[in-house]
Amino acid sequence: MQLTDAFDVSLRGRRDAVALEVEHASALRTFTFGDLDDRANRLAASLAARGVGVGDRVGIHLPNRLEFIDVFLACMRLGAIVVPINVLYRERELTHIVRDAEPVAVVTTRDSASLLPAGTATWYAEDLDAAASSGPVSAVRRALDGDVPAALVYTSGTTGRSKGAVLTHNNFLANGANLLACWRITAEDRYLATLPLFHVHGLGNGVISWLMSGCRMRLAERFEAARAAALFREYTPTLFFGVPTMYVRLLELDPADAQAIGAGMRLFVCGSAPLAASVLDAFRERFGHVILERYGMSETLMNCGNPYAGERRPGSVGFPFPGVSARIVDTEGRDVPADTPGQLLVRGPSVCAGYWRRPDADAQAFAGGWFHTGDLAERSADGYYTLRGRMSDLIISGGFNIYPREIEEMLVEQPGIREAAVVGVPDAARGEIPVAFLVADAGLDLRALEASCRAQFASFKVPRAFVSVDTLPRNALGKVVKHTLQERWSLGST
């Protein structure tokens, strides 16, 4: 099976049902599944006429808009490989991806075309919209094996040049089937999509679940806290996928709005970055829902999730999804006992086929037949997995291991602290020492904060400095870019 076949359950089987609401030029456009099916066939024929075939890469450098979905569906029918590109990227990042993926063209807007490297073939979204909107319709389907690549998703590249994870049709199909089964997503749901489609969270979870389930989706260009209450009230969703920063902003809503939103919702899901237990507790009180926290990666799609029915444990990412196996190992590759931190390894049907043109990275990441996530985790005696941060974030101070997330969770529980990030900085005596960057209210008592840390942690874990900042540097999905903080410290610009 290929993705086109799975989507046809909705696109052809629910042809007259409303599928999509999308904002366009200050107006709301509505499409049925049949409309989207026709648009995909027309655009597939148009792209084929431009020479796009099986295995060709097509870049998509667009914010959330209709044409992103059109191009994705058309490429799936042609066997082409979509390359979603972060719209926040600039010259250096865009040049790397375009040179590495070698797309036949990049779909973008006229306003954004100048950001791409000179010589890049560009197709404008406005022109593709016109091609998809009118003309004869003839079904397009190529004979494809499920192991054929469907997307080339580039990692965030926080530790070097980003790598392209090769995600196949089978990867997306397995992931979608798990989400529909484990989160009970059906055609009766109303999904509010505010995550960027260029990220695997918005595409691999949101779009795939929508098309496989046949539910209704409202696509917003971005999450905007200022209009969140109005958007929820107007659309009345039952399903929402978000990242921690979105939930922090939703907590700012009027209690009456929060209560009304919660009354109509079925499921809130959070991922892409750790969710503070204090946020989960506050959200439950105000919205009446326990956020379901899960864990995935660009290279693996979904690995673990808290149960839909059962305890959603604060700070935990729950259990491995069906078909996913997980291990936690020490630096020698040996399994560790319960409640012992180590590197998390996974394998299963949603793990990518490898990295694009990077056999060296494949050899390292897939050593021993398991995908090495680079994430530190521990498993409780009853099987819940809890992330402890990236291995690259681990601070080794005077021979002692320090896990930043442990300190960050404690800090955000303190009155007046809204966000916290702990990083390791060089120290002549101890190798590294922890430093905490805080987004906090004015007048925070740092002496009292340090005393609180000393009362709760071993001395080597206590941050040697507390730095107040207006905001923490984050990527498009809300993950803190810690190397930026380390660079800021080294430059003395704190």
C-alpha positions in Angstrom: 0.0 0.0 0.0 1.0 3.6 -0.6 -0.2 6.8 1.0 -2.6 7.6 -1.9 -4.5 4.4 -1.2 -4.9 5.2 2.5 -6.0 8.7 1.7 -8.6 7.5 -0.8 -10.7 6.1 2.1 -11.4 9.8 2.8 -10.8 11.5 -0.5 -13.0 9.1 -2.5 -15.0 7.4 0.2 -16.1 10.7 1.9 -16.1 12.7 -1.2 -19.0 15.0 -0.3 -18.0 15.6 3.4 -16.3 18.9 4.3 -12.6 18.2 4.7 -10.8 21.5 5.1 -11.3 25.1 6.1 -8.3 27.4 5.3 -7.8 31.1 5.6 -6.9 32.9 2.4 -6.7 36.6 1.8 -8.8 37.3 5.0 -11.5 35.0 3.8 -12.3 31.4 4.7 -12.2 28.8 1.9 -14.0 25.5 2.5 -13.2 22.3 0.5 -14.8 18.8 0.5 -12.6 15.7 0.3 -13.8 15.4 -3.3 -12.5 18.9 -4.0 -9.1 18.0 -2.6 -9.0 14.8 -4.6 -9.7 16.7 -7.9 -7.2 19.4 -7.0 -4.5 16.7 -6.3 -5.2 14.9 -9.6 -5.1 18.1 -11.6 -1.9 19.3 -10.0 -0.3 15.8 -10.3 -0.9 16.0 -14.1 0.5 19.5 -14.2 3.7 18.5 -12.3 4.1 15.4 -14.5 3.9 17.7 -17.5 6.8 19.6 -15.9 8.8 16.4 -15.8 8.3 15.4 -12.1 8.5 11.6 -11.7 9.2 8.8 -9.2 12.1 9.7 -6.9 12.3 13.4 -7.9 12.5 15.8 -5.0 10.1 18.8 -4.8 10.9 21.4 -2.2 8.0 23.1 -0.4 9.0 26.5 1.2 5.6 27.7 2.3 3.7 28.7 5.4 0.5 26.8 6.2 -1.7 27.3 3.2 -3.8 25.3 0.7 -1.0 24.8 -1.8 1.2 23.0 0.7 -1.5 20.3 0.9 -2.0 20.3 -2.9 1.7 19.7 -3.6 2.0 17.0 -0.9 -1.0 15.1 -2.3 0.2 15.5 -5.9 3.7 14.3 -5.1 2.4 11.2 -3.3 0.5 10.2 -6.4 3.5 10.7 -8.6 6.0 8.9 -6.3 7.9 12.2 -5.9 9.7 13.0 -2.6 8.5 16.2 -0.8 11.2 18.3 0.9 9.5 20.5 3.5 11.6 23.6 4.2 11.3 25.7 7.3 10.1 29.2 6.3 12.2 30.8 9.0 15.4 29.6 7.4 17.7 32.0 5.6 20.5 32.0 3.1 23.0 29.6 4.8 20.3 27.0 5.8 18.4 27.2 2.6 21.5 26.8 0.5 22.6 23.7 2.4 19.2 22.0 1.9 18.8 22.9 -1.7 22.3 21.7 -2.6 21.9 18.5 -0.5 18.4 17.5 -1.7 18.8 18.7 -5.3 15.1 19.3 -5.9 13.8 19.7 -9.4 12.1 22.9 -8.1 11.1 24.6 -4.9 7.5 25.7 -4.5 7.4 29.1 -2.8 5.7 32.5 -3.1 6.8 35.4 -5.2 7.6 37.3 -2.0 9.9 34.5 -0.7 11.6 33.4 -3.9 14.5 35.9 -3.3 15.5 34.0 -0.1 16.4 30.9 -2.1 19.9 30.4 -3.5 20.6 31.9 -6.9 19.8 29.5 -9.7 17.1 27.5 -7.8 14.2 26.5 -10.0 11.1 28.0 -8.4 7.4 27.3 -8.9 5.0 29.8 -7.4 2.2 28.7 -5.2 -0.2 31.1 -6.9 0.4 29.4 -10.2 0.0 25.9 -8.8 -3.3 27.0 -7.2 -4.6 28.0 -10.6 -3.5 24.7 -12.1 -5.2 22.7 -9.3 -8.4 24.8 -9.5 -9.7 24.1 -13.0 -9.4 21.8 -15.9 -10.2 18.2 -16.6 -9.7 15.6 -13.9 -8.2 12.2 -14.4 -7.1 9.9 -11.6 -3.3 9.7 -11.2 -1.7 6.8 -9.5 1.8 5.2 -9.9 2.6 1.7 -8.9 4.7 2.3 -5.8 6.1 0.0 -3.1 5.5 1.1 0.5 9.2 1.4 1.0 9.5 4.2 -1.6 10.6 7.5 0.0 7.7 10.0 0.5 9.5 12.8 2.2 13.0 14.1 3.0 12.7 15.9 6.3 15.7 17.8 7.5 16.7 17.8 11.2 17.1 21.0 13.1 20.9 20.9 12.8 21.6 22.2 16.3 24.9 20.2 16.4 26.0 20.7 12.8 24.7 20.7 9.3 21.2 19.3 9.2 20.7 15.9 7.7 17.8 14.7 5.6 15.8 11.8 7.2 14.3 9.6 4.4 10.7 8.9 5.5 8.9 6.3 3.4 5.2 5.7 2.6 5.3 2.8 5.1 6.7 5.0 7.8 3.9 7.5 7.5 1.3 4.7 7.2 2.5 3.0 10.3 2.6 6.2 12.2 -0.9 7.2 11.1 -2.4 3.9 12.0 -0.9 4.1 15.5 -2.3 7.6 16.1 -5.8 6.7 14.9 -5.9 3.6 17.0 -4.2 4.9 20.2 -5.7 8.4 20.2 -9.1 7.3 18.8 -9.1 9.7 16.0 -12.2 9.3 13.8 -14.2 11.1 11.1 -16.2 12.7 13.8 -13.2 14.8 15.1 -12.6 18.4 14.2 -8.8 19.0 14.1 -7.5 22.5 14.6 -4.1 22.7 12.9 -1.8 25.5 13.9 1.6 23.6 13.8 3.8 24.4 10.8 3.3 21.8 8.0 7.0 22.1 7.1 7.7 20.2 10.4 7.1 16.5 10.9 4.8 17.2 13.8 2.4 19.1 11.7 2.8 17.0 8.6 3.5 13.5 9.8 1.1 13.6 12.7 -1.5 16.2 11.8 -2.0 16.0 8.1 -1.6 12.2 8.0 -4.1 11.6 10.8 -6.6 14.0 9.2 -6.4 12.3 5.8 -6.4 8.8 7.1 -9.3 9.4 9.5 -11.5 11.6 7.3 -12.0 14.2 10.0 -12.5 17.9 9.4 -9.5 20.2 9.6 -9.2 23.9 10.1 -5.8 25.1 8.9 -4.4 28.3 10.4 -1.3 29.9 9.1 0.2 30.0 12.6 -0.6 29.9 16.3 -1.5 33.4 17.5 -2.2 33.7 21.2 -4.1 37.0 20.6 -6.7 35.2 18.5 -6.6 31.7 20.0 -9.8 32.1 22.1 -11.7 33.4 19.1 -10.4 30.7 16.8 -11.3 27.9 19.3 -14.8 29.4 19.8 -15.4 29.9 16.1 -14.3 26.4 15.0 -15.1 24.4 18.1 -12.4 21.7 17.6 -12.3 18.4 19.4 -8.6 17.7 18.6 -5.5 19.9 19.0 -1.8 19.1 18.6 0.6 21.7 20.2 4.0 22.4 21.7 4.7 23.6 25.2 4.9 27.3 24.3 1.4 27.1 22.9 0.0 25.6 26.1 1.8 28.2 28.2 0.2 31.0 26.1 -3.3 29.3 26.3 -3.0 29.5 30.1 -3.1 33.3 29.7 -6.7 33.1 28.4 -9.6 34.3 30.5 -10.8 31.4 32.8 -14.3 31.6 31.2 -12.8 31.1 27.7 -10.6 28.3 29.0 -13.6 26.5 30.5 -15.7 26.9 27.3 -12.8 25.6 25.1 -12.3 22.6 27.3 -15.9 21.7 27.3 -15.9 21.1 23.6 -12.5 19.4 23.3 -11.8 15.7 23.3 -8.0 15.6 23.3 -5.0 18.0 23.7 -1.7 16.5 22.6 1.8 18.0 23.3 5.2 17.2 21.9 8.4 18.4 20.2 9.8 19.7 23.5 9.4 18.9 27.3 6.2 20.0 29.0 6.7 21.3 32.5 4.6 19.4 35.1 3.4 22.8 36.5 1.9 23.6 33.1 0.2 20.3 32.8 -1.3 20.8 36.3 -2.4 24.4 35.6 -4.0 23.4 32.3 -6.0 20.6 33.9 -7.4 23.0 36.5 -8.3 25.7 33.9 -9.4 23.6 30.8 -10.5 20.4 32.5 -8.2 18.3 30.4 -4.9 16.4 31.1 -2.7 17.1 28.1 -1.4 13.9 26.5 2.4 14.1 26.2 4.2 12.1 23.6 7.7 11.7 22.1 8.8 11.5 18.6 11.6 12.6 16.2 12.0 13.7 12.6 13.8 10.4 12.0 11.3 8.1 13.7 7.9 9.9 13.8 6.1 8.8 17.0 8.0 6.6 19.5 6.1 6.8 22.8 2.9 8.3 24.2 1.0 8.5 27.4 -2.2 6.3 27.3 -5.4 7.7 26.1 -7.3 5.8 28.8 -5.1 5.5 31.9 -2.6 7.6 33.8 -1.0 10.4 31.9 2.0 10.8 34.1 3.4 14.3 34.5 6.9 14.6 33.0 6.6 11.2 31.3 6.1 10.3 27.6 4.4 7.1 28.5 4.9 3.8 26.7 6.2 2.8 23.2 3.6 2.8 20.5 2.5 -0.5 18.9 5.3 -2.1 16.9 7.9 0.2 18.5 10.6 -1.4 20.6 12.7 0.6 23.0 15.9 0.1 25.1 17.9 2.3 27.4 21.6 1.6 27.4 24.8 2.9 29.0 27.9 4.2 27.1 29.0 0.6 26.5 25.6 -0.3 24.9 24.5 -2.4 27.9 20.9 -2.3 29.1 20.5 -0.3 32.3 18.2 -1.1 35.3 14.9 0.7 35.9 15.1 4.3 37.0 18.7 4.6 35.6 19.4 7.3 32.9 20.9 6.1 29.6 20.6 6.6 25.9 17.2 5.7 24.4 17.3 3.3 21.4 14.3 2.5 19.3 13.3 0.4 16.3 10.0 -0.1 14.5 8.0 0.5 11.3 8.0 4.3 11.6 11.8 4.6 11.9 13.2 6.3 8.8 15.0 4.4 6.0 18.2 6.3 6.8 19.8 9.7 6.1 19.9 11.1 2.6 23.3 10.5 1.1 25.0 10.1 4.5 26.2 6.5 4.9 28.5 7.7 7.7 25.6 9.0 9.7 23.6 5.8 9.0 26.4 3.7 10.3 26.5 5.6 13.6 22.8 6.1 14.1 21.8 2.5 13.3 24.6 0.7 14.9 23.5 -2.8 16.1 20.2 -2.6 14.3 18.7 0.0 16.7 18.2 3.8 16.0 20.3 5.8 18.5 18.1 8.7 19.4 20.7 10.7 21.2 18.1 11.3 23.9 18.7 10.5 27.5 15.8 8.7 29.2 14.9 6.4 32.0 12.2 3.8 32.4 10.2 3.3 35.6 9.5 -0.1 37.1 6.0 0.0 35.7 7.2 0.9 32.2 6.7 4.6 31.8 9.5 6.4 29.9 10.8 9.8 31.0 13.1 11.9 28.9 16.1 13.5 30.7 17.4 15.7 27.8 19.7 15.3 24.9 23.0 13.6 25.4 24.6 16.7 24.0 23.0 18.7 26.8 24.5 16.5 29.5 26.8 18.5 31.8 29.8 16.8 33.3 31.0 18.9 36.2 34.0 17.6 38.2 33.2 14.1 37.1 29.5 14.3 38.1 26.7 14.0 35.6 24.1 16.8 35.6 20.8 16.4 33.7 19.6 20.0 32.9 15.9 19.0 32.7 15.9 18.0 36.3 17.0 21.5 37.3 14.8 23.2 34.8 11.7 21.5 36.1 12.4 22.6 39.6 13.1 26.2 38.5 9.8 26.7 36.7 8.0 25.6 39.8 9.3 28.6 41.6 7.0 31.7 41.9 7.8 34.4 39.3 9.7 32.1 36.9 8.0 31.5 33.6 10.7 29.6 31.6 14.1 28.2 32.4 17.0 26.7 30.5 20.2 25.3 32.1 23.3 24.9 30.0 26.9 23.8 30.7 29.6 26.4 30.2 33.4 25.9 30.4 35.1 26.1 33.7 38.9 25.7 34.3 38.5 23.8 37.5 35.5 21.5 36.9 35.4 21.3 33.1 31.8 22.5 33.0 29.5 24.3 35.4 25.7 24.7 35.1 24.3 28.2 34.4 20.5 28.9 34.4 18.9 31.4 32.0 15.5 32.5 33.2 12.5 34.3 31.9 11.1 35.7 35.1 9.1 38.5 36.7 11.0 41.7 37.7 12.3 41.7 41.2 13.0 37.9 41.4 15.0 37.2 44.6 18.1 35.4 43.2 19.5 34.7 46.7 16.3 33.0 47.7 16.3 31.0 44.4 19.9 29.8 45.0 19.0 28.8 48.5 16.1 26.8 47.3 18.3 25.0 44.8 20.8 24.2 47.5 18.0 22.8 49.7 16.8 20.4 46.9 20.0 19.5 45.0 23.5 18.2 45.5 25.9 21.1 45.5 27.4 20.3 42.1 23.9 20.6 40.5 23.3 24.1 41.8 23.6 26.7 38.9 26.7 28.9 39.4 24.8 31.8 37.8 21.2 32.9 37.2 20.8 35.0 34.1 17.6 36.9 33.4 16.6 37.1 29.7 13.5 38.5 28.0 13.0 35.3 25.9 14.7 32.0 25.4 15.9 31.3 21.8 13.7 28.7 20.3 13.3 27.0 16.9 10.0 26.9 15.0 8.6 24.1 17.2 9.5 25.7 20.5 12.7 23.8 21.4 15.2 25.9 23.2 18.3 26.4 21.1 20.8 25.9 23.9 24.0 26.5 22.0 22.9 30.0 21.4 22.8 30.5 25.2 26.2 29.0 25.5 27.6 31.3 22.8 26.0 34.3 24.6 27.7 33.3 27.8 31.1 32.9 26.1 30.8 36.3 24.5 30.0 37.9 27.8 26.8 39.4 26.5 24.6 38.2 29.4 
